[in-house]
Short mmCIF file of C-alpha atoms in Angstrom, two decimals:
data_model
loop_
_atom_site.label_atom_id
_atom_site.label_comp_id
_atom_site.label_asym_id
_atom_site.label_seq_id
_atom_site.Cartn_x
_atom_site.Cartn_y
_atom_site.Cartn_z
CA MET A 1 29.77 -48.45 -23.22
CA THR A 2 30.38 -48.75 -26.41
CA ARG A 3 33.71 -48.58 -25.96
CA ASP A 4 36.75 -48.13 -23.51
CA LEU A 5 37.61 -44.24 -22.64
CA VAL A 6 40.54 -43.13 -24.01
CA LEU A 7 42.30 -40.62 -23.34
CA HIS A 8 41.19 -37.84 -26.16
CA ASP A 9 37.49 -38.22 -24.11
CA TRP A 10 38.62 -36.63 -21.61
CA VAL A 11 40.14 -33.96 -23.03
CA VAL A 12 36.62 -32.75 -25.18
CA ALA A 13 34.73 -33.36 -22.56
CA GLY A 14 36.82 -31.14 -19.83
CA ILE A 15 37.22 -28.70 -23.31
CA ALA A 16 33.69 -28.28 -23.49
CA LEU A 17 32.52 -28.19 -19.88
CA ALA A 18 35.23 -24.95 -19.87
CA CYS A 19 33.70 -23.70 -22.39
CA GLY A 20 30.47 -24.16 -20.85
CA GLY A 21 31.98 -22.67 -18.02
CA VAL A 22 33.49 -19.18 -19.87
CA ALA A 23 29.75 -18.76 -21.48
CA GLY A 24 28.75 -18.97 -18.19
CA LEU A 25 31.15 -16.32 -17.43
CA VAL A 26 30.58 -13.92 -20.26
CA LEU A 27 27.03 -14.57 -20.43
CA ARG A 28 26.94 -13.24 -16.73
CA ALA A 29 29.02 -10.01 -17.23
CA LEU A 30 26.98 -9.35 -20.42
CA MET A 31 24.12 -9.50 -17.85
CA LYS A 32 25.22 -7.21 -15.65
CA TRP A 33 26.22 -5.11 -17.99
CA LEU A 34 22.16 -4.56 -19.16
CA ALA A 35 21.42 -4.73 -15.96
CA LYS A 36 22.82 -0.83 -15.45
CA HIS A 37 21.43 -0.06 -19.09
CA ALA A 38 18.13 -0.95 -17.73
CA GLY A 39 18.04 0.69 -14.92
CA ARG A 40 18.25 3.70 -16.54
CA THR A 41 14.99 3.42 -18.17
CA LYS A 42 11.91 4.40 -17.12
CA TRP A 43 9.73 1.21 -17.70
CA SER A 44 10.46 -1.35 -14.56
CA GLY A 45 9.40 -4.31 -16.82
CA ASP A 46 12.81 -4.50 -18.31
CA ASP A 47 14.94 -4.73 -15.08
CA VAL A 48 12.78 -7.84 -14.10
CA ILE A 49 13.35 -9.81 -17.08
CA VAL A 50 17.05 -8.80 -17.49
CA ASP A 51 17.76 -9.35 -13.53
CA ALA A 52 15.66 -13.57 -14.41
CA LEU A 53 17.89 -13.96 -17.45
CA ARG A 54 20.93 -13.23 -14.91
CA THR A 55 19.98 -16.84 -13.35
CA ILE A 56 19.03 -18.34 -16.52
CA VAL A 57 21.41 -17.50 -19.10
CA PRO A 58 24.76 -18.38 -17.31
CA TRP A 59 23.31 -21.81 -16.08
CA ALA A 60 21.81 -22.62 -19.79
CA ALA A 61 25.79 -22.19 -21.27
CA VAL A 62 27.37 -24.54 -18.44
CA ILE A 63 24.45 -27.38 -18.52
CA ALA A 64 24.84 -27.44 -22.51
CA GLY A 65 28.40 -27.43 -22.26
CA THR A 66 28.28 -30.33 -19.87
CA ALA A 67 25.48 -32.53 -22.17
CA VAL A 68 28.13 -31.47 -25.16
CA ALA A 69 30.71 -33.41 -22.42
CA ALA A 70 28.27 -36.44 -21.94
CA SER A 71 27.45 -36.44 -25.62
CA ALA A 72 31.27 -36.59 -25.78
CA LEU A 73 31.73 -39.71 -24.02
CA PRO A 74 30.90 -43.18 -24.74
CA LEU A 75 28.11 -43.55 -22.61
CA THR A 76 25.66 -46.36 -23.15
CA ALA A 77 21.88 -45.03 -24.18
CA ARG A 78 19.88 -45.53 -21.16
CA VAL A 79 22.61 -44.06 -19.51
CA GLY A 80 22.97 -41.37 -21.91
CA GLY A 81 19.32 -40.74 -21.43
CA VAL A 82 19.32 -40.73 -18.28
CA VAL A 83 21.95 -37.68 -18.41
CA SER A 84 19.47 -36.44 -20.91
CA ARG A 85 16.83 -36.21 -19.17
CA SER A 86 17.97 -34.82 -15.83
CA LEU A 87 19.56 -31.61 -17.84
CA THR A 88 17.18 -31.33 -18.99
CA ALA A 89 14.33 -31.62 -16.11
CA LEU A 90 17.50 -29.00 -14.91
CA LEU A 91 16.83 -26.52 -16.95
CA ILE A 92 13.32 -26.85 -16.69
CA VAL A 93 13.83 -26.43 -13.19
CA ILE A 94 15.71 -23.03 -13.51
CA ALA A 95 13.53 -21.41 -16.14
CA THR A 96 10.62 -21.92 -14.07
CA LEU A 97 11.75 -20.07 -11.46
CA SER A 98 13.11 -16.78 -13.90
CA ALA A 99 9.87 -17.45 -15.56
CA ALA A 100 8.22 -17.43 -11.90
CA ARG A 101 10.12 -14.34 -10.78
CA VAL A 102 9.44 -12.29 -13.99
CA VAL A 103 5.68 -12.85 -14.31
CA ALA A 104 5.11 -12.17 -10.54
CA GLY A 105 7.99 -8.93 -11.10
CA LEU A 106 5.56 -7.89 -14.70
CA VAL A 107 2.44 -8.29 -12.31
CA GLN A 108 4.22 -6.10 -9.25
CA SER A 109 4.97 -3.78 -11.88
CA VAL A 110 1.43 -3.44 -13.68
CA ALA A 111 -0.24 -3.30 -9.96
CA ALA A 112 2.31 -0.45 -8.77
CA SER A 113 1.68 1.59 -12.09
CA ARG A 114 -2.21 1.23 -11.66
CA THR A 115 -2.05 2.27 -8.27
CA GLY A 116 0.49 4.84 -8.03
CA VAL A 117 2.28 3.40 -5.02
CA ALA A 118 5.55 1.59 -4.53
CA ALA A 119 3.91 -1.12 -2.66
CA SER A 120 1.53 -3.44 -4.59
CA ALA A 121 -0.97 -6.47 -4.25
CA THR A 122 1.61 -9.59 -3.66
CA ILE A 123 -1.65 -11.81 -3.69
CA PHE A 124 -1.92 -11.26 -7.28
CA VAL A 125 1.77 -11.92 -7.39
CA ASN A 126 1.70 -15.31 -5.22
CA ILE A 127 -0.96 -16.77 -6.96
CA THR A 128 1.65 -15.93 -10.46
CA ARG A 129 4.39 -17.10 -9.44
CA ILE A 130 2.28 -20.70 -7.46
CA VAL A 131 1.37 -21.50 -10.25
CA VAL A 132 3.83 -20.74 -13.07
CA LEU A 133 6.44 -22.96 -10.72
CA THR A 134 3.55 -25.27 -10.12
CA MET A 135 3.33 -26.10 -13.71
CA GLY A 136 7.34 -26.43 -13.80
CA VAL A 137 7.66 -28.63 -11.72
CA LEU A 138 4.97 -30.91 -13.68
CA VAL A 139 6.91 -30.27 -17.10
CA ALA A 140 10.11 -31.36 -14.83
CA LEU A 141 8.53 -34.53 -13.58
CA GLU A 142 7.26 -35.57 -17.23
CA THR A 143 10.79 -35.36 -18.68
CA LEU A 144 12.50 -36.78 -16.19
CA GLY A 145 9.61 -39.80 -16.37
CA VAL A 146 7.52 -39.62 -13.62
CA SER A 147 3.66 -39.75 -14.62
CA ILE A 148 1.93 -37.45 -13.40
CA ALA A 149 -1.80 -38.46 -13.72
CA PRO A 150 -1.61 -40.16 -10.06
CA LEU A 151 -0.06 -36.87 -8.41
CA VAL A 152 -2.78 -34.91 -10.08
CA THR A 153 -5.62 -37.37 -9.19
CA ALA A 154 -4.01 -37.18 -5.15
CA LEU A 155 -3.97 -34.13 -5.20
CA GLY A 156 -6.84 -33.38 -6.05
CA VAL A 157 -8.70 -35.59 -3.26
CA GLY A 158 -6.25 -33.68 -1.16
CA GLY A 159 -6.76 -30.43 -1.97
CA LEU A 160 -9.92 -31.17 -0.89
CA ALA A 161 -9.22 -32.25 2.45
CA VAL A 162 -7.33 -29.09 2.83
CA ALA A 163 -10.00 -26.92 1.32
CA LEU A 164 -12.22 -28.16 4.11
CA ALA A 165 -10.01 -28.11 6.77
CA LEU A 166 -8.51 -24.36 6.04
CA GLN A 167 -11.92 -22.82 5.17
CA ASP A 168 -11.54 -19.51 6.77
CA THR A 169 -7.96 -18.93 5.06
CA LEU A 170 -9.93 -19.54 2.00
CA ALA A 171 -12.06 -17.38 2.82
CA ASN A 172 -9.97 -14.12 2.82
CA LEU A 173 -8.17 -15.81 -0.14
CA PHE A 174 -11.48 -14.95 -2.12
CA ALA A 175 -11.84 -12.33 -0.68
CA GLY A 176 -9.27 -10.36 -1.34
CA VAL A 177 -9.60 -11.49 -4.85
CA HIS A 178 -12.91 -10.17 -5.16
CA ILE A 179 -11.57 -6.74 -3.36
CA LEU A 180 -8.91 -5.89 -6.18
CA ALA A 181 -11.18 -7.77 -9.04
CA SER A 182 -13.45 -4.76 -7.88
CA LYS A 183 -11.23 -2.33 -7.40
CA THR A 184 -13.13 -1.31 -4.09
CA VAL A 185 -9.66 -0.98 -2.29
CA GLN A 186 -6.59 -0.29 -3.92
CA PRO A 187 -2.98 -0.45 -2.24
CA GLY A 188 -2.38 3.41 -1.59
CA ASP A 189 -6.21 4.29 -0.31
CA TYR A 190 -7.10 5.53 2.30
CA ILE A 191 -10.13 4.25 4.43
CA ARG A 192 -12.31 4.40 6.98
CA LEU A 193 -14.52 0.77 8.31
CA SER A 194 -17.02 1.59 10.77
CA SER A 195 -15.42 -0.20 13.47
CA GLY A 196 -13.03 2.78 13.43
CA GLU A 197 -9.44 1.22 11.56
CA GLU A 198 -8.42 4.04 9.49
CA GLY A 199 -4.90 4.23 6.78
CA TYR A 200 -3.34 3.48 3.73
CA VAL A 201 -3.99 0.61 2.53
CA VAL A 202 -0.45 -0.85 2.08
CA ASP A 203 -0.96 -4.38 0.82
CA ILE A 204 -3.42 -6.75 0.49
CA ASN A 205 -1.58 -10.18 0.81
CA TRP A 206 -3.39 -13.78 0.54
CA ARG A 207 -4.51 -13.61 3.82
CA ASN A 208 -4.98 -10.16 5.34
CA SER A 209 -4.75 -6.30 4.48
CA VAL A 210 -2.18 -4.27 6.35
CA VAL A 211 -3.06 -0.36 6.69
CA ARG A 212 -0.67 1.80 7.73
CA ASN A 213 -2.42 4.73 10.40
CA LEU A 214 -1.80 8.22 10.36
CA SER A 215 0.32 7.37 14.16
CA ASN A 216 3.22 5.16 11.34
CA ASN A 217 1.47 2.17 12.74
CA LEU A 218 0.09 -0.92 11.07
CA VAL A 219 -3.22 -2.60 11.07
CA ILE A 220 -3.44 -5.95 10.31
CA ILE A 221 -7.23 -6.51 8.70
CA PRO A 222 -8.40 -10.58 7.80
CA ASN A 223 -10.23 -10.15 3.66
CA GLY A 224 -13.34 -10.77 5.14
CA ARG A 225 -13.74 -9.13 7.49
CA LEU A 226 -13.09 -5.85 5.02
CA ALA A 227 -15.21 -7.30 2.30
CA ARG A 228 -18.15 -7.65 5.07
CA THR A 229 -18.14 -4.46 6.68
CA ASN A 230 -18.88 -0.47 5.66
CA MET A 231 -15.91 1.76 4.38
CA THR A 232 -15.01 4.92 3.26
CA ASN A 233 -12.55 5.52 1.48
CA TYR A 234 -11.20 8.76 0.77
CA THR A 235 -9.50 8.26 -2.35
CA GLN A 236 -11.70 7.37 -5.01
CA PRO A 237 -13.02 8.04 -7.38
CA GLU A 238 -10.60 10.34 -6.66
CA GLN A 239 -8.29 11.61 -4.72
CA LYS A 240 -8.98 15.59 -3.55
CA LEU A 241 -11.07 16.49 -1.17
CA SER A 242 -13.40 18.84 0.79
CA ILE A 243 -13.79 19.76 4.58
CA LEU A 244 -16.18 21.73 6.63
CA VAL A 245 -14.40 24.29 9.37
CA GLN A 246 -16.80 25.53 11.79
CA ALA A 247 -16.63 29.31 12.49
CA GLY A 248 -18.56 32.73 13.96
CA VAL A 249 -18.70 35.75 14.91
CA GLY A 250 -20.91 38.61 16.70
CA TYR A 251 -24.12 39.87 15.73
CA ASP A 252 -22.73 43.04 14.98
CA SER A 253 -20.63 42.07 12.69
CA ASP A 254 -21.17 43.02 8.87
CA LEU A 255 -21.73 39.27 6.74
CA GLU A 256 -21.13 40.63 4.18
CA HIS A 257 -17.34 41.94 5.55
CA VAL A 258 -16.87 38.84 7.39
CA GLU A 259 -17.55 36.65 4.10
CA ARG A 260 -14.88 38.85 1.38
CA VAL A 261 -12.67 38.76 4.56
CA THR A 262 -12.87 34.61 5.17
CA LEU A 263 -12.19 33.98 1.32
CA ASP A 264 -9.32 35.74 1.12
CA VAL A 265 -7.98 33.85 4.41
CA VAL A 266 -8.45 30.61 2.11
CA ASP A 267 -6.99 31.39 -1.43
CA GLY A 268 -4.09 32.44 0.81
CA VAL A 269 -4.50 29.11 2.62
CA MET A 270 -4.68 27.31 -1.05
CA ALA A 271 -2.42 28.95 -2.49
CA ASP A 272 1.19 29.18 -0.16
CA ILE A 273 -0.09 25.74 2.07
CA SER A 274 1.64 22.39 0.98
CA GLY A 275 -1.82 20.42 -0.06
CA GLY A 276 -3.90 22.85 -0.64
CA VAL A 277 -6.52 22.94 -3.88
CA PRO A 278 -5.24 26.85 -5.77
CA ASP A 279 -8.71 25.67 -7.73
CA HIS A 280 -10.89 24.93 -5.47
CA GLU A 281 -13.03 26.82 -5.43
CA ALA A 282 -13.63 28.23 -1.75
CA ALA A 283 -17.39 28.80 -0.26
CA VAL A 284 -18.77 30.62 2.92
CA ARG A 285 -22.04 29.32 4.20
CA PHE A 286 -24.35 31.30 7.17
CA HIS A 287 -26.64 28.51 8.82
CA THR A 288 -27.14 29.11 12.19
CA PHE A 289 -28.08 32.77 15.00
CA ALA A 290 -26.67 30.61 17.88
CA ASP A 291 -27.09 32.33 21.88
CA SER A 292 -24.04 34.20 21.39
CA ARG A 293 -23.48 34.44 17.29
CA ILE A 294 -23.47 33.84 14.03
CA ASN A 295 -22.38 30.60 13.16
CA PHE A 296 -21.02 29.26 9.39
CA THR A 297 -19.26 27.11 7.71
CA VAL A 298 -16.15 27.70 5.42
CA ILE A 299 -15.29 24.97 2.87
CA LEU A 300 -11.97 24.55 1.98
CA GLY A 301 -9.98 21.96 -0.55
CA VAL A 302 -6.95 19.07 0.70
CA GLY A 303 -4.94 17.24 -2.17
CA GLU A 304 -5.03 14.20 -0.02
CA PHE A 305 -6.86 12.63 3.91
CA SER A 306 -3.75 13.75 5.38
CA ASP A 307 -3.38 16.90 4.11
CA GLN A 308 -5.99 17.82 6.04
CA TYR A 309 -4.82 18.95 9.38
CA ARG A 310 -1.92 21.37 7.84
CA ILE A 311 -4.83 22.95 5.91
CA LYS A 312 -6.68 23.31 9.25
CA HIS A 313 -4.08 24.51 11.03
CA GLU A 314 -2.46 27.02 8.88
CA PHE A 315 -6.14 28.54 8.19
CA ILE A 316 -7.67 28.90 12.44
CA LYS A 317 -4.36 30.78 12.60
CA ARG A 318 -4.87 33.27 9.27
CA LEU A 319 -8.54 34.17 10.20
CA HIS A 320 -8.01 34.25 13.45
CA ARG A 321 -5.16 36.83 13.47
CA ARG A 322 -7.20 38.52 10.08
CA PHE A 323 -10.21 38.80 12.27
CA ARG A 324 -8.62 41.17 15.03
CA ALA A 325 -6.76 43.61 12.57
CA GLU A 326 -10.33 44.03 10.56
CA GLY A 327 -11.72 44.21 13.82
CA ILE A 328 -14.50 41.24 14.06
CA SER A 329 -15.28 39.91 17.46
CA ILE A 330 -15.79 36.16 18.01
CA PRO A 331 -17.81 36.15 20.77
CA ALA A 332 -17.46 33.39 23.61
CA PRO A 333 -21.11 31.93 24.72
CA ALA A 334 -22.13 34.16 27.45
CA ARG A 335 -25.32 33.44 29.86
CA THR A 336 -26.94 35.37 32.58
CA VAL A 337 -28.32 33.13 35.71
CA SER A 338 -31.08 35.43 37.67
CA LEU A 339 -31.73 34.40 41.46
CA GLN A 340 -34.88 35.85 42.91
CA GLN A 341 -34.90 35.10 47.17
CA ASP A 342 -38.40 33.36 48.15
CA GLU A 343 -40.82 35.77 50.51
CA ALA A 344 -40.24 35.41 54.28
CA ARG A 345 -41.49 32.35 55.72
CA ALA A 346 -42.81 32.61 59.76
CA PRO A 347 -39.87 30.04 61.87
CA LEU A 348 -41.91 26.66 62.51
CA THR A 349 -43.27 25.92 65.76
CA ALA A 350 -43.06 22.54 67.19
CA PRO A 351 -46.74 21.23 67.66
CA PRO A 352 -47.78 21.03 71.50
CA VAL A 353 -47.80 17.59 72.97
CA PRO A 354 -51.49 16.36 74.09
CA HIS A 355 -50.63 14.78 77.30
CA GLN A 356 -51.27 11.03 77.30
CA ARG A 357 -53.71 9.39 79.59
CA ASP A 358 -53.44 6.07 80.42
CA ALA A 359 -55.75 3.21 82.28
CA SER A 360 -54.33 3.50 85.90
CA SER A 361 -55.03 7.42 85.90
CA GLU A 362 -58.87 7.00 84.86
CA VAL A 363 -59.09 5.17 88.08
CA LEU A 364 -57.70 7.18 90.11
CA GLY A 365 -59.42 9.87 89.85
CA ASP A 366 -63.09 7.68 89.63
CA ARG A 367 -62.08 6.61 93.00
CA ARG A 368 -61.23 10.54 93.87
CA ARG A 369 -65.04 11.14 92.38
#
């Protein structure tokens, strides 16, 4: 201290702290009001920005009031420097947390807008948050007078050891980044792996991909395995797809009439049932002379993969009812079995058993002679 503390110093410092606290409360209320208005807009980015400002702006006012209070007190140069650096580092940490929230929220918003689903790939969100937090912590340490060069060197050497110990984890991390960067799979896509797993992609994080199947169960697939396996994506290049339904009619049916009736049923299903594609060009293709009927394939359009079950269900019901009304038969497979009786055979009689002669009977016979 260059002089002793007097009452005036305490009064000025108290007023500065009080002003900083009141300003923080006022700014917090203002940010809350802005958040309500931001929630009414279509863009979700303003919600993220206002939510981050609700944290940093009030704290910045409080820190500013504390800095003014410290400057009003007769502190020594060393103590004043420590207080100033500490407040600056605290402000940097708060700003870093807010910036990480803003950047992560914007990345998630962009990912959700591109995939068209609420969930997003959290792998990019987590990587962005970690990078921003790391940079903020390093700047705060540098502000406090801590040299970060040895720390960076130690992190580099330690990172090599960690990389060797976490090979599988890093492989899954880079596989997830590669999957998202190549856009082969995006959250919201319906996929089927060659090993049989299938469902909607819910999320792709730093280690695995989460897939929700039609029974509403979650299947966890490591990113490395997802990148190596053969996979069918039913959402790309477009979400609409065609499905095939097999049917058959009797040989005495008028195939032209069968085709007209089937197409009429298809048009009704496409227009009435949710998930159908009204502008889809339906088709009927006869392809096989089977044992008891002529088989054909009906091609229908659906909006997305899970709609096919509802469309098939309704189409088969309507087609069966319409065929019965039109007198078109759907014969069941029939087989004719011919049985032939074998010619009568004479009963087999056992062959006579020859008499056996032993050595004693031969000797007896020689004596009688």
